[in-house]
mmCIF file of C-alpha atoms in Angstrom:
data_model
loop_
_atom_site.group_PDB
_atom_site.id
_atom_site.type_symbol
_atom_site.label_atom_id
_atom_site.label_comp_id
_atom_site.label_asym_id
_atom_site.label_seq_id
_atom_site.Cartn_x
_atom_site.Cartn_y
_atom_site.Cartn_z
ATOM 1 C CA MET A 1 -61.154 28.624 -16.695
ATOM 2 C CA MET A 2 -58.120 28.397 -18.952
ATOM 3 C CA THR A 3 -59.730 30.885 -21.356
ATOM 4 C CA ASN A 4 -60.321 33.403 -18.554
ATOM 5 C CA ASN A 5 -56.688 33.151 -17.423
ATOM 6 C CA TYR A 6 -55.518 33.640 -20.994
ATOM 7 C CA ARG A 7 -57.693 36.744 -21.365
ATOM 8 C CA LEU A 8 -56.476 38.141 -18.058
ATOM 9 C CA VAL A 9 -52.830 37.616 -18.992
ATOM 10 C CA SER A 10 -53.418 39.105 -22.455
ATOM 11 C CA LEU A 11 -55.061 42.192 -20.977
ATOM 12 C CA ALA A 12 -52.254 42.583 -18.448
ATOM 13 C CA VAL A 13 -49.619 42.395 -21.199
ATOM 14 C CA LEU A 14 -51.477 44.948 -23.337
ATOM 15 C CA TRP A 15 -51.870 47.291 -20.376
ATOM 16 C CA LEU A 16 -48.163 47.049 -19.503
ATOM 17 C CA ALA A 17 -47.196 47.724 -23.114
ATOM 18 C CA ALA A 18 -49.409 50.814 -23.223
ATOM 19 C CA VAL A 19 -48.186 52.170 -19.889
ATOM 20 C CA SER A 20 -44.504 51.583 -20.573
ATOM 21 C CA ALA A 21 -44.507 53.008 -24.125
ATOM 22 C CA PRO A 22 -42.380 56.158 -24.259
ATOM 23 C CA ALA A 23 -44.366 59.325 -24.823
ATOM 24 C CA GLN A 24 -43.347 61.548 -27.688
ATOM 25 C CA PRO A 25 -42.302 64.959 -26.459
ATOM 26 C CA ASP A 26 -44.311 67.928 -27.630
ATOM 27 C CA ALA A 27 -42.069 70.510 -25.963
ATOM 28 C CA PHE A 28 -38.475 71.159 -24.913
ATOM 29 C CA TRP A 29 -36.512 73.826 -23.095
ATOM 30 C CA CYS A 30 -34.299 76.184 -25.057
ATOM 31 C CA GLY A 31 -32.315 77.830 -22.300
ATOM 32 C CA GLN A 32 -35.020 79.036 -19.917
ATOM 33 C CA ARG A 33 -37.701 79.259 -22.592
ATOM 34 C CA LEU A 34 -40.208 76.531 -23.404
ATOM 35 C CA ILE A 35 -40.670 75.541 -27.048
ATOM 36 C CA ARG A 36 -43.969 73.767 -27.835
ATOM 37 C CA GLU A 37 -45.695 72.235 -30.813
ATOM 38 C CA GLY A 38 -48.010 74.757 -32.440
ATOM 39 C CA MET A 39 -45.631 77.696 -31.976
ATOM 40 C CA ARG A 40 -44.802 79.998 -34.872
ATOM 41 C CA ALA A 41 -41.378 79.537 -36.427
ATOM 42 C CA SER A 42 -40.545 83.211 -35.813
ATOM 43 C CA ASP A 43 -41.220 82.810 -32.071
ATOM 44 C CA ILE A 44 -38.933 79.774 -31.942
ATOM 45 C CA LEU A 45 -36.189 81.703 -33.732
ATOM 46 C CA ASP A 46 -36.596 84.579 -31.239
ATOM 47 C CA ARG A 47 -36.239 82.176 -28.299
ATOM 48 C CA CYS A 48 -33.563 79.784 -29.611
ATOM 49 C CA GLY A 49 -31.839 81.525 -32.492
ATOM 50 C CA GLU A 50 -31.048 79.824 -35.777
ATOM 51 C CA PRO A 51 -31.050 76.012 -35.687
ATOM 52 C CA ASP A 52 -27.738 74.153 -35.974
ATOM 53 C CA SER A 53 -28.986 72.655 -39.225
ATOM 54 C CA LYS A 54 -31.998 73.123 -41.450
ATOM 55 C CA ASP A 55 -33.294 70.852 -44.227
ATOM 56 C CA ILE A 56 -36.009 72.053 -46.591
ATOM 57 C CA VAL A 57 -38.135 69.570 -48.539
ATOM 58 C CA GLU A 58 -40.533 70.664 -51.285
ATOM 59 C CA GLU A 59 -43.230 68.202 -52.346
ATOM 60 C CA PRO A 60 -45.712 68.687 -55.172
ATOM 61 C CA ILE A 61 -49.455 68.762 -54.497
ATOM 62 C CA PHE A 62 -51.627 67.052 -57.094
ATOM 63 C CA ALA A 63 -55.351 67.098 -57.889
ATOM 64 C CA TRP A 64 -57.324 64.690 -60.039
ATOM 65 C CA ARG A 65 -58.821 66.025 -63.262
ATOM 66 C CA PRO A 66 -62.516 65.326 -63.883
ATOM 67 C CA GLY A 67 -61.712 63.360 -67.053
ATOM 68 C CA GLY A 68 -58.905 61.396 -65.408
ATOM 69 C CA GLY A 69 -55.264 62.024 -64.812
ATOM 70 C CA ARG A 70 -53.805 64.491 -62.386
ATOM 71 C CA VAL A 71 -52.332 67.947 -62.432
ATOM 72 C CA GLN A 72 -49.917 69.652 -60.060
ATOM 73 C CA THR A 73 -51.748 72.390 -58.178
ATOM 74 C CA GLY A 74 -49.016 73.591 -55.865
ATOM 75 C CA VAL A 75 -46.080 72.761 -53.629
ATOM 76 C CA THR A 76 -45.898 72.115 -49.902
ATOM 77 C CA VAL A 77 -42.713 73.037 -48.043
ATOM 78 C CA THR A 78 -41.578 71.167 -44.932
ATOM 79 C CA GLU A 79 -38.574 72.317 -42.922
ATOM 80 C CA TYR A 80 -36.658 70.133 -40.475
ATOM 81 C CA TRP A 81 -34.736 72.101 -37.872
ATOM 82 C CA LEU A 82 -32.139 70.535 -35.594
ATOM 83 C CA TYR A 83 -31.018 72.088 -32.327
ATOM 84 C CA ASP A 84 -27.985 70.609 -30.556
ATOM 85 C CA ARG A 85 -28.923 71.321 -26.953
ATOM 86 C CA GLY A 86 -25.516 70.647 -25.434
ATOM 87 C CA SER A 87 -23.786 67.945 -23.444
ATOM 88 C CA GLY A 88 -26.052 65.418 -21.761
ATOM 89 C CA ARG A 89 -29.188 66.583 -23.591
ATOM 90 C CA PHE A 90 -30.740 64.952 -26.632
ATOM 91 C CA PRO A 91 -30.847 67.033 -29.822
ATOM 92 C CA ALA A 92 -34.293 68.384 -30.719
ATOM 93 C CA ARG A 93 -35.675 68.053 -34.245
ATOM 94 C CA LEU A 94 -38.601 70.265 -35.195
ATOM 95 C CA THR A 95 -40.873 69.725 -38.186
ATOM 96 C CA ILE A 96 -42.067 73.095 -39.496
ATOM 97 C CA ARG A 97 -44.958 73.363 -41.974
ATOM 98 C CA GLU A 98 -46.585 76.642 -42.970
ATOM 99 C CA ASN A 99 -44.390 78.400 -40.379
ATOM 100 C CA ILE A 100 -45.797 76.320 -37.493
ATOM 101 C CA ALA A 101 -43.934 73.705 -35.411
ATOM 102 C CA GLU A 102 -46.019 70.611 -36.108
ATOM 103 C CA GLN A 103 -43.779 68.056 -34.402
ATOM 104 C CA ILE A 104 -40.963 68.024 -31.861
ATOM 105 C CA GLU A 105 -38.752 64.971 -31.444
ATOM 106 C CA LEU A 106 -35.850 64.409 -29.075
ATOM 107 C CA LEU A 107 -33.322 62.285 -30.961
ATOM 108 C CA THR A 108 -31.779 59.463 -28.975
ATOM 109 C CA ARG A 109 -29.386 58.273 -31.706
#
């Protein structure tokens, strides 16, 4: 009996944690235009204009050689765009890879 109560309480706690977890946004409004993950960077620029700030990070891509060791085969570029959406609205940070918005975050801090 005690084991069943423990399981029930554990399941209830897990369910409440899952239900109350904040969902990550995958879209935001830029004026009257919706910006979504998966959009092309050029479409976002057309709708919102240039971001308030832009950080560009280049990271090397490596491959393993058949005999051991590794060699750099290329570079991946990730851009982080920040839009200050005005008073009372959280700033939006977009992660852009290969000219596609892969992630949208509303920054609370």
